[in-house]
Coordinates of C-alpha atoms in Angstrom, one line a residue:
M1 CA -150.0 -24.7 -82.3
A2 CA -152.5 -23.1 -80.2
R3 CA -151.5 -19.7 -78.5
T4 CA -151.7 -19.9 -74.6
S5 CA -153.2 -16.6 -73.4
R6 CA -152.2 -14.8 -70.2
R7 CA -154.1 -12.9 -67.8
N8 CA -152.6 -10.0 -66.1
V9 CA -152.8 -10.9 -62.2
P10 CA -151.8 -7.7 -59.9
F11 CA -149.0 -8.6 -57.6
A12 CA -150.6 -7.7 -54.0
S13 CA -153.3 -10.4 -55.0
N14 CA -151.0 -13.2 -55.9
P15 CA -152.4 -16.2 -54.4
L16 CA -148.9 -17.1 -52.8
L17 CA -148.8 -14.1 -50.9
R18 CA -152.0 -14.2 -49.5
V19 CA -152.3 -14.6 -45.8
K20 CA -155.1 -15.9 -44.3
L21 CA -154.4 -14.1 -40.4
P22 CA -157.6 -12.9 -38.2
A23 CA -157.2 -9.3 -38.1
Y24 CA -157.0 -9.1 -34.0
R25 CA -153.5 -10.6 -34.4
S26 CA -151.8 -7.5 -35.7
Q27 CA -153.6 -5.2 -33.4
L28 CA -152.5 -7.3 -30.6
M29 CA -149.2 -6.8 -31.8
M30 CA -149.8 -3.2 -32.2
L31 CA -150.8 -3.5 -28.8
L32 CA -148.0 -4.5 -27.2
V33 CA -145.4 -2.4 -29.1
A34 CA -147.3 0.9 -27.8
I35 CA -147.1 -0.9 -24.1
A36 CA -143.2 -1.3 -24.4
F37 CA -142.9 2.1 -26.1
V38 CA -144.9 3.2 -22.8
A39 CA -142.7 1.0 -20.0
L40 CA -139.5 2.5 -21.6
G41 CA -140.7 5.9 -21.8
A42 CA -141.8 5.5 -17.7
R43 CA -138.6 3.8 -16.8
A44 CA -136.3 6.8 -18.6
V45 CA -139.1 9.4 -16.5
W46 CA -138.1 7.1 -13.3
L47 CA -134.3 7.0 -13.8
Q48 CA -133.8 10.6 -14.9
V49 CA -136.1 12.2 -13.0
F50 CA -136.9 10.3 -9.1
S51 CA -133.7 8.2 -9.1
Q52 CA -131.2 10.6 -10.3
T53 CA -129.9 11.4 -6.8
F54 CA -129.2 7.3 -6.1
L55 CA -127.7 7.1 -9.8
Q56 CA -125.3 10.2 -9.2
K57 CA -123.9 8.4 -5.9
Q58 CA -123.5 5.1 -7.6
G59 CA -121.5 7.0 -10.5
E60 CA -119.9 8.7 -7.8
M61 CA -118.5 5.3 -6.0
R62 CA -117.0 4.2 -9.0
Y63 CA -114.8 7.2 -9.6
A64 CA -114.8 9.3 -6.4
K65 CA -113.6 8.5 -2.9
T66 CA -113.2 10.2 0.0
I67 CA -110.0 9.2 1.6
E68 CA -108.2 9.7 4.8
L69 CA -105.6 12.1 6.0
P70 CA -104.0 10.5 9.3
A71 CA -103.0 12.8 11.8
S72 CA -99.2 12.6 13.4
R73 CA -99.3 11.5 16.8
G74 CA -97.8 13.7 19.1
K75 CA -94.3 13.1 20.1
I76 CA -93.4 12.2 23.7
L77 CA -90.4 13.7 24.9
D78 CA -88.2 13.9 27.9
R79 CA -87.6 17.1 30.4
N80 CA -84.7 18.2 28.1
G81 CA -86.5 17.9 24.8
V82 CA -84.9 14.4 23.6
V83 CA -87.3 12.4 21.7
L84 CA -88.8 9.3 23.3
A85 CA -91.3 8.2 20.7
S86 CA -91.9 10.0 17.3
S87 CA -94.2 9.0 14.4
L88 CA -92.3 8.2 11.1
P89 CA -93.9 7.9 7.5
A90 CA -95.3 4.5 6.5
R91 CA -97.4 3.1 4.2
A92 CA -100.5 0.2 4.2
V93 CA -100.3 -1.7 1.4
W94 CA -103.9 -3.4 0.3
A95 CA -105.4 -4.8 -2.6
V96 CA -108.8 -5.4 -4.3
P97 CA -108.4 -9.4 -4.8
E98 CA -110.4 -9.4 -8.2
E99 CA -108.7 -6.9 -9.2
V100 CA -104.9 -8.2 -9.0
E101 CA -103.4 -9.4 -12.1
A102 CA -99.7 -10.7 -11.0
T103 CA -97.3 -13.1 -12.4
P104 CA -95.6 -15.9 -10.1
A105 CA -92.6 -14.3 -10.2
Q106 CA -94.4 -10.7 -9.0
L107 CA -95.6 -12.4 -6.4
A108 CA -92.8 -14.3 -5.0
A109 CA -91.2 -10.7 -4.8
L110 CA -93.9 -9.2 -3.4
S111 CA -94.3 -11.6 -0.6
K112 CA -90.5 -11.1 0.0
L113 CA -90.6 -7.7 0.4
L114 CA -93.3 -7.8 2.8
G115 CA -92.3 -10.4 4.7
L116 CA -94.8 -12.8 4.3
S117 CA -94.8 -16.5 2.9
E118 CA -95.8 -17.0 -0.6
R119 CA -98.5 -19.2 0.9
E120 CA -99.9 -16.2 3.3
L121 CA -99.9 -13.8 0.5
R122 CA -102.0 -16.3 -2.0
R123 CA -104.5 -16.8 0.9
K124 CA -105.1 -13.2 1.2
L125 CA -105.5 -13.0 -2.3
A126 CA -107.7 -15.7 -2.9
D127 CA -111.1 -14.6 -1.9
E128 CA -112.2 -12.6 -5.0
D129 CA -115.6 -11.9 -3.0
R130 CA -113.7 -9.2 -1.0
S131 CA -113.3 -5.6 -2.5
F132 CA -110.4 -5.0 0.2
V133 CA -107.6 -6.5 2.1
Y134 CA -104.4 -5.3 3.9
L135 CA -101.6 -7.2 3.0
K136 CA -99.1 -5.6 5.4
R137 CA -99.6 -2.2 7.7
Q138 CA -97.0 0.1 8.4
V139 CA -94.6 -0.5 5.7
D140 CA -91.4 1.3 5.7
A141 CA -91.3 4.0 2.8
E142 CA -88.2 2.1 0.9
V143 CA -89.9 -1.1 1.0
A144 CA -93.3 0.6 0.3
E145 CA -91.4 2.0 -2.8
R146 CA -90.0 -1.5 -4.0
V147 CA -93.6 -2.7 -3.8
A148 CA -94.7 0.0 -5.8
A149 CA -92.0 -0.4 -8.5
L150 CA -93.4 -4.1 -9.2
Q151 CA -96.6 -2.3 -10.7
I152 CA -98.8 -5.2 -9.9
A153 CA -102.4 -4.4 -11.3
G154 CA -105.1 -4.3 -7.9
V155 CA -102.2 -3.8 -5.5
H156 CA -102.4 -0.1 -3.7
Q157 CA -101.3 1.7 -0.9
Q158 CA -102.2 4.4 1.6
R159 CA -100.5 6.6 3.9
E160 CA -100.0 6.1 7.8
Y161 CA -97.5 6.5 10.1
K162 CA -95.5 4.4 12.5
R163 CA -94.3 4.7 16.0
Y164 CA -90.9 4.8 16.7
Y165 CA -89.1 4.5 20.0
P166 CA -85.3 5.7 20.0
Q167 CA -84.2 4.8 23.6
G168 CA -85.7 1.0 22.9
E169 CA -86.1 -1.1 26.2
T170 CA -83.8 1.4 28.1
I171 CA -87.6 3.4 28.7
A172 CA -90.3 0.8 27.3
H173 CA -92.1 0.7 30.6
V174 CA -92.4 4.5 30.6
V175 CA -93.5 5.6 27.2
G176 CA -95.3 2.0 26.3
F177 CA -96.3 1.4 22.5
T178 CA -99.1 1.9 20.3
N179 CA -100.5 -1.2 18.1
V180 CA -101.1 -1.2 14.4
E181 CA -103.8 1.4 14.2
D182 CA -101.7 3.9 16.2
V183 CA -103.6 3.4 19.5
G184 CA -101.7 3.7 22.9
Q185 CA -101.6 0.3 24.7
E186 CA -99.3 0.6 27.2
G187 CA -97.5 3.2 29.6
I188 CA -97.6 7.1 28.5
E189 CA -98.9 5.9 25.2
L190 CA -102.0 4.6 26.8
A191 CA -102.2 6.9 29.4
R192 CA -102.4 10.1 27.6
N193 CA -104.0 8.8 24.1
P194 CA -106.6 11.4 23.6
D195 CA -103.6 13.9 23.6
L196 CA -101.1 12.4 21.5
A197 CA -103.6 10.9 19.1
G198 CA -104.8 14.3 17.4
R199 CA -107.7 14.1 14.7
S200 CA -107.7 12.4 11.2
G201 CA -108.7 14.6 8.3
S202 CA -110.2 13.6 4.9
R203 CA -110.5 14.7 1.4
R204 CA -112.6 13.8 -1.7
V205 CA -110.4 12.5 -4.7
I206 CA -111.2 11.1 -8.3
R207 CA -109.3 8.0 -9.3
D208 CA -108.9 6.2 -12.6
R209 CA -109.7 2.5 -12.8
L210 CA -106.3 1.4 -11.7
G211 CA -106.9 3.7 -8.5
R212 CA -104.5 6.2 -9.1
V213 CA -105.7 9.9 -7.8
I214 CA -106.2 12.1 -10.8
E215 CA -108.3 15.2 -9.3
D216 CA -108.0 16.5 -6.1
V217 CA -111.8 17.9 -5.7
E218 CA -111.8 19.1 -2.0
A219 CA -111.0 18.9 1.6
V220 CA -113.7 17.8 3.9
R221 CA -111.8 17.7 7.2
E222 CA -108.3 18.8 7.7
P223 CA -106.3 16.4 10.0
H224 CA -104.7 17.9 13.5
N225 CA -101.8 16.7 14.4
G226 CA -101.3 15.5 18.3
R227 CA -99.9 17.4 21.2
D228 CA -96.3 16.9 22.1
L229 CA -95.9 15.6 25.6
A230 CA -93.0 16.9 28.1
L231 CA -92.3 13.9 30.8
S232 CA -90.3 14.5 33.6
I233 CA -87.8 11.8 32.7
D234 CA -84.4 12.8 32.3
S235 CA -83.1 10.1 29.6
K236 CA -79.7 10.5 30.8
I237 CA -80.4 9.2 34.3
Q238 CA -83.2 6.9 32.9
F239 CA -80.2 4.8 31.4
L240 CA -77.7 5.1 33.9
A241 CA -80.4 3.4 36.3
F242 CA -81.3 1.3 34.1
D243 CA -78.0 0.2 33.2
A244 CA -77.2 -0.4 37.1
L245 CA -80.2 -2.0 37.4
R246 CA -79.5 -4.9 34.8
E247 CA -76.4 -5.6 35.8
A248 CA -77.5 -6.2 39.6
V249 CA -80.0 -8.4 38.4
R250 CA -77.9 -10.5 36.4
E251 CA -75.0 -10.6 38.8
N252 CA -77.2 -11.5 41.7
K253 CA -79.2 -14.1 39.4
A254 CA -82.6 -12.4 40.7
K255 CA -86.1 -13.1 39.4
A256 CA -86.6 -9.0 38.7
G257 CA -85.5 -5.6 39.7
A258 CA -87.1 -2.1 39.6
A259 CA -85.6 1.8 40.4
V260 CA -87.3 4.8 40.3
V261 CA -85.2 8.2 40.8
L262 CA -87.5 11.2 42.3
D263 CA -86.7 14.8 42.5
V264 CA -87.0 15.9 46.6
H265 CA -88.3 19.3 45.9
T266 CA -90.4 18.6 42.8
G267 CA -91.8 15.2 43.1
E268 CA -91.1 14.6 39.0
I269 CA -89.7 11.3 38.3
L270 CA -86.5 11.4 37.1
A271 CA -86.3 7.9 36.0
L272 CA -88.3 4.6 36.2
A273 CA -86.4 1.4 35.4
N274 CA -87.6 -2.1 35.2
W275 CA -85.9 -5.7 34.6
P276 CA -86.8 -7.4 32.6
T277 CA -88.0 -5.5 29.8
Y278 CA -88.7 -5.3 26.1
N279 CA -87.9 -3.6 23.0
P280 CA -91.3 -1.4 22.0
N281 CA -90.0 -1.5 18.4
Q282 CA -89.8 -5.4 18.3
R283 CA -93.0 -6.7 20.2
G284 CA -93.0 -10.1 18.2
Q285 CA -92.6 -12.2 21.6
L286 CA -93.4 -10.4 24.6
S287 CA -94.2 -12.0 27.8
G288 CA -96.2 -10.9 31.0
A289 CA -93.1 -10.5 33.0
Q290 CA -91.6 -8.6 30.4
L291 CA -94.7 -6.1 30.1
R292 CA -95.0 -5.4 34.1
N293 CA -94.0 -2.1 35.2
R294 CA -92.8 -3.3 38.5
V295 CA -92.0 0.0 40.1
I296 CA -95.9 1.0 40.2
T297 CA -97.5 -2.4 39.6
D298 CA -95.9 -4.4 42.1
T299 CA -96.4 -4.8 45.8
F300 CA -94.1 -6.2 48.3
E301 CA -93.7 -6.2 52.5
P302 CA -91.2 -3.5 53.0
G303 CA -89.2 -5.2 55.7
S304 CA -86.9 -2.9 57.7
T305 CA -87.7 0.5 55.3
M306 CA -90.7 0.9 57.5
K307 CA -88.7 1.3 60.3
P308 CA -87.9 5.0 60.5
F309 CA -91.6 6.1 60.2
T310 CA -92.3 4.0 63.4
I311 CA -89.6 5.6 65.0
A312 CA -90.4 9.5 63.5
L313 CA -94.1 9.1 64.5
A314 CA -92.5 7.9 68.3
L315 CA -90.4 11.4 67.9
E316 CA -93.5 13.3 66.9
T317 CA -95.8 12.1 69.9
G318 CA -93.0 12.9 72.4
Q319 CA -92.8 8.8 73.2
V320 CA -88.9 9.3 72.7
T321 CA -86.1 11.0 72.0
P322 CA -82.7 10.2 69.6
G323 CA -81.0 9.6 72.8
T324 CA -84.1 7.4 74.6
V325 CA -82.2 4.1 75.3
I326 CA -84.3 0.8 74.9
Q327 CA -83.3 -2.5 76.1
T328 CA -83.4 -4.7 73.6
A329 CA -81.8 -8.0 75.2
P330 CA -81.7 -11.0 75.0
G331 CA -83.1 -10.1 71.0
R332 CA -85.8 -12.1 71.2
L333 CA -89.4 -10.4 72.0
T334 CA -92.5 -12.9 72.7
I335 CA -95.9 -11.4 71.9
G336 CA -98.3 -14.2 72.7
P337 CA -97.7 -17.6 71.3
N338 CA -95.2 -15.7 68.8
T339 CA -91.8 -14.6 68.8
I340 CA -89.9 -12.0 67.0
G341 CA -85.9 -11.6 66.9
D342 CA -83.0 -9.6 65.9
A343 CA -80.0 -10.5 64.3
H344 CA -77.3 -10.0 67.0
A345 CA -78.5 -9.6 70.7
Y346 CA -77.5 -6.2 70.9
G347 CA -78.8 -5.3 74.6
P348 CA -79.5 -1.6 75.2
L349 CA -79.7 0.6 72.5
T350 CA -80.6 4.2 71.8
V351 CA -83.1 4.8 69.8
E352 CA -80.6 6.3 66.9
Q353 CA -79.0 3.2 67.3
I354 CA -81.9 1.1 66.8
I355 CA -82.2 2.8 63.3
Q356 CA -78.5 2.1 62.8
K357 CA -78.5 -1.4 63.5
S358 CA -82.2 -2.5 62.5
S359 CA -83.5 -4.0 65.3
N360 CA -86.8 -5.6 65.2
V361 CA -87.2 -5.9 68.8
G362 CA -86.5 -2.4 69.7
T363 CA -88.7 -1.1 66.9
A364 CA -91.4 -3.2 68.5
K365 CA -91.0 -2.1 71.7
I366 CA -91.6 1.5 70.7
A367 CA -94.5 0.9 68.4
L368 CA -96.2 -1.2 71.0
N369 CA -96.3 2.0 73.6
M370 CA -98.0 4.0 70.8
P371 CA -102.2 3.6 69.8
A372 CA -102.7 1.5 66.5
Q373 CA -104.4 4.3 65.6
K374 CA -101.8 6.6 65.0
M375 CA -99.6 4.3 63.2
W376 CA -102.5 3.6 61.0
E377 CA -102.8 7.5 60.3
M378 CA -99.2 8.0 59.7
Y379 CA -99.0 5.4 57.1
T380 CA -102.1 6.5 55.7
A381 CA -100.8 10.4 55.6
L382 CA -97.8 9.1 53.7
G383 CA -99.9 7.3 50.8
L384 CA -100.0 3.8 51.6
G385 CA -102.8 1.6 50.8
Q386 CA -103.5 4.5 47.9
A387 CA -103.1 4.4 44.5
P388 CA -100.5 7.0 43.6
R389 CA -102.2 9.8 41.4
I390 CA -99.4 10.0 38.7
G391 CA -101.8 9.8 35.7
F392 CA -100.0 6.6 34.8
P393 CA -102.1 3.2 34.3
G394 CA -101.9 0.3 36.6
A395 CA -100.6 2.3 40.0
V396 CA -101.5 0.0 42.7
A397 CA -103.0 1.2 46.1
G398 CA -101.2 -1.7 48.3
R399 CA -102.7 -2.8 51.4
V400 CA -102.5 -1.2 55.0
R401 CA -105.5 -3.3 57.0
P402 CA -107.9 -1.0 59.2
Y403 CA -106.3 -0.5 62.8
R404 CA -109.2 -1.6 64.3
S405 CA -108.3 -5.4 63.0
W406 CA -104.8 -5.0 64.2
R407 CA -103.8 -7.6 66.8
P408 CA -100.5 -6.9 69.0
I409 CA -98.5 -9.1 67.1
E410 CA -99.9 -7.6 63.7
Q411 CA -99.0 -4.0 64.9
A412 CA -95.5 -5.0 66.2
T413 CA -94.7 -6.8 62.6
M414 CA -95.8 -3.6 60.6
S415 CA -93.8 -1.6 62.7
Y416 CA -91.0 -3.0 60.8
G417 CA -92.5 -3.9 57.7
Y418 CA -94.4 -7.3 57.9
G419 CA -98.3 -7.4 57.4
L420 CA -98.4 -4.6 55.0
S421 CA -97.7 -4.1 51.4
V422 CA -96.1 -1.0 49.0
S423 CA -95.1 -0.4 45.7
L424 CA -91.7 0.7 45.4
L425 CA -93.2 4.1 43.6
Q426 CA -95.5 4.5 47.1
L427 CA -91.9 4.1 49.2
A428 CA -90.0 6.2 47.7
R429 CA -92.9 9.5 47.7
A430 CA -93.1 8.2 51.5
Y431 CA -89.3 9.2 51.8
T432 CA -89.5 12.8 50.6
V433 CA -90.8 13.3 54.1
F434 CA -87.5 12.9 55.5
A435 CA -85.7 14.5 52.6
N436 CA -88.0 17.5 52.7
D437 CA -88.6 18.4 56.1
G438 CA -91.5 16.9 56.8
E439 CA -93.9 17.7 53.7
L440 CA -95.1 14.8 51.7
V441 CA -94.4 15.8 48.0
P442 CA -97.2 15.1 45.1
L443 CA -95.5 12.6 42.2
S444 CA -95.7 13.8 38.5
M445 CA -94.6 11.9 35.2
F446 CA -94.6 14.8 33.6
K447 CA -92.3 18.3 33.6
V448 CA -93.4 20.9 36.1
D449 CA -92.7 24.6 36.4
G450 CA -91.9 25.3 40.1
A451 CA -92.1 23.2 43.5
P452 CA -95.9 21.6 43.8
E453 CA -97.6 22.1 47.3
G454 CA -97.0 19.6 49.7
Y455 CA -98.7 19.1 52.8
R456 CA -97.0 18.4 56.2
V457 CA -96.7 15.1 58.2
I458 CA -94.1 15.9 60.6
K459 CA -92.4 18.2 62.0
T460 CA -89.3 19.7 60.2
Q461 CA -87.2 18.8 63.6
T462 CA -88.6 15.2 63.5
A463 CA -87.8 14.9 60.1
R464 CA -84.1 15.9 60.4
A465 CA -83.6 13.9 63.4
V466 CA -84.7 10.8 61.4
R467 CA -82.7 11.8 58.6
H468 CA -79.7 11.6 60.8
M469 CA -80.4 8.2 61.9
L470 CA -80.7 7.4 58.3
E471 CA -77.4 8.8 57.4
M472 CA -75.8 6.5 60.3
A473 CA -77.6 3.3 58.9
A474 CA -76.2 4.3 55.4
G475 CA -72.6 4.9 57.1
P476 CA -69.9 2.8 58.9
G477 CA -71.5 0.3 62.1
G478 CA -74.7 0.8 59.8
T479 CA -76.5 -2.0 58.0
A480 CA -75.7 0.0 54.0
P481 CA -72.1 1.3 54.2
Q482 CA -72.2 0.1 50.6
A483 CA -74.3 2.7 49.8
Q484 CA -71.9 5.4 50.4
I485 CA -70.8 7.4 47.5
S486 CA -67.8 9.5 47.3
G487 CA -68.2 13.7 47.7
Y488 CA -71.4 12.8 49.2
R489 CA -73.1 12.4 52.5
V490 CA -75.8 9.3 51.9
A491 CA -78.9 8.7 54.4
G492 CA -81.1 5.5 53.2
K493 CA -82.5 2.3 54.7
T494 CA -81.9 -1.3 53.5
G495 CA -85.1 -3.8 53.7
T496 CA -84.7 -7.4 53.4
A497 CA -88.3 -9.1 53.8
H498 CA -89.2 -12.8 53.5
K499 CA -91.5 -13.6 50.8
R500 CA -95.1 -15.3 51.1
D501 CA -96.1 -18.4 48.9
G502 CA -99.4 -20.3 49.8
G503 CA -99.7 -18.1 52.5
R504 CA -96.8 -19.1 54.0
Y505 CA -92.9 -17.3 54.2
V506 CA -90.5 -19.3 52.4
G507 CA -86.9 -18.6 52.0
K508 CA -87.0 -16.0 48.9
Y509 CA -86.4 -12.6 49.5
V510 CA -87.0 -8.7 48.2
A511 CA -83.9 -6.7 49.2
S512 CA -84.5 -3.3 49.1
F513 CA -82.8 -0.2 50.0
V514 CA -84.5 3.6 49.7
G515 CA -82.1 6.7 50.5
F516 CA -81.5 10.0 49.6
A517 CA -78.3 12.4 49.0
P518 CA -76.7 14.8 49.5
A519 CA -78.0 14.2 53.3
S520 CA -77.0 17.8 54.1
A521 CA -79.5 19.2 51.7
P522 CA -81.5 16.3 49.4
R523 CA -81.7 16.5 46.1
V524 CA -82.8 13.0 44.7
I525 CA -84.6 9.8 46.1
V526 CA -83.4 6.6 44.9
A527 CA -85.5 3.6 45.9
V528 CA -84.2 0.1 44.5
M529 CA -85.8 -3.4 44.6
I530 CA -84.4 -6.6 43.8
D531 CA -86.8 -9.5 43.7
E532 CA -85.2 -13.1 44.6
P533 CA -81.6 -12.5 44.6
S534 CA -80.1 -16.2 44.4
A535 CA -76.6 -15.7 43.9
G536 CA -76.0 -16.3 47.7
K537 CA -76.5 -12.8 49.1
Y538 CA -80.0 -11.6 49.8
Y539 CA -79.6 -8.8 52.4
G540 CA -80.8 -5.2 51.0
G541 CA -77.5 -4.0 52.6
L542 CA -75.3 -6.1 50.3
V543 CA -77.8 -6.6 47.1
S544 CA -79.6 -3.1 46.8
A545 CA -77.3 -0.7 48.4
P546 CA -74.6 -1.0 46.0
V547 CA -77.1 -0.1 43.0
F548 CA -78.3 2.8 45.1
A549 CA -75.0 4.0 45.4
R550 CA -74.6 3.6 41.4
I551 CA -77.4 5.4 40.5
A552 CA -77.4 8.4 42.9
G553 CA -73.7 9.1 42.4
D554 CA -74.5 9.0 38.6
T555 CA -77.4 11.3 38.7
L556 CA -76.1 13.8 41.3
R557 CA -73.3 13.9 39.1
T558 CA -75.3 14.4 35.7
L559 CA -77.4 17.2 38.0
R560 CA -73.9 19.1 39.0
V561 CA -75.4 19.0 42.4
P562 CA -72.3 20.3 44.7
P563 CA -70.2 17.7 46.8
D564 CA -70.9 17.9 50.6
A565 CA -68.2 15.3 52.0
P566 CA -64.3 14.9 50.8
L567 CA -63.8 13.3 47.8
A568 CA -61.9 10.6 49.4
R569 CA -61.7 7.3 49.0
L570 CA -64.6 5.0 50.7
N571 CA -63.6 2.6 53.1
V572 CA -66.2 0.5 52.9
P573 CA -66.6 -2.8 55.2
A574 CA -66.9 -5.8 53.1
E575 CA -69.9 -7.0 55.3
P576 CA -72.2 -4.8 56.6
V577 CA -74.3 -5.1 60.2
K578 CA -77.1 -7.7 59.4
E579 CA -80.3 -6.5 59.5
S580 CA -82.7 -8.3 61.6
L581 CA -85.5 -10.3 59.1

């Protein structure tokens, strides 16, 4: 057997390993690798040098956050420091939908605590593209703690405040309310929102992935709490006025009612009540009728409450004296095609008796002997036709037409309160002229120190003469003996006016009374308006005068005003003299 000889073949030149590829391919690969390294180097330079600020901001967004530090809204206080509105700590419960991880039992418990249906809660959490959603605002602290105890991932809380009104519906139209963002919407909350709101602050913090604050970095801006406000309102008198008004509206089956109490000397509004009303702590079902602050926003024809001003002007200009006799027989007065009348054919009456009996004919005859311009100037001087400047939203001006357009019949009817419109607040303020010896005092919703400077409208002797007439009107033989208060002399005037509907006077009425006490040295003015009484009585002397007596009596006793009359049992006639409509 022949031996086969082996040739030694180097490994590198093994035919099996020989690759027949062009040289440019390896060069191309080297070039691509070099380009990739250059690109990576350029990208590194771009990120670390030119994009450093941007990347730092993006990083901080993932762990650093500026949180708002809400300012506490200022308190609203009455004149004696009683809290009418304050802010309580609360929580806003919010979530990041994409991060929420909760079992069905946890969601059921959460919906119950927040007062939401499970369907509504799931709807809010359904949009995973949203990074933030409020589940419930202004949650009470106790409820918020129970929410936190559920330990639901993605559900967070932040601090805020919830407005609380301790007096509830009693003073709703004065203080108003705020919305969920703690911004005033009605009343003082709206009128003085910049003062009450304060200014929120902010802080920078570091949070972990669960949203928990793990480090407090710095204060960006410190919060400044709102300023407390002291109103002129006396909460005790406010409750007394509100309670009396509410009962009167219900007893007379009226559509609505309003009452206001003024301090004669300072012009401070001690009480302002409306019915219907609402509870500012529970505003789920509010209507326009509940929200209306009728004392300052509703106007009406004042009726016979305007007669004292006509008589005051006649006394001031020397047309008559308190004892001047005016013939009112036969109880009717024809002016062109129109006729006005009295409730009774009184015959001859003195000027004092014209106010006591509330004679339309007597008042009109006196008015027609005076220039229309003088009457218009009197009304304007009293502030009628001008919105009261009390720093309160919604105060209306009422309506007094220019005197150049008055016809004789219009001048006559305006003299006893038809053909012009006023708010109850305007009417109450006008009566400060009689109670304050001829000076009209500016009104204030806020506590004032000392008596403000008023301006004279009529002479002191004129004011005192009319004051005596008003005392007669509120006494036996007048239209409002039911306005009497045991222990105090009372002066005031009734008003009963038809309402207009579709441009015509209809069988609906506004019953009003404005008066002051004690008549010897007036301290408070009380004005009452009952809208559309429908229980059988509609005269101001029967409907509104008793409300005045209750409010004014309680107010005087609250203020500890000394009596100026015997504390005797009142002998009040069952039926007062009917006033002319």
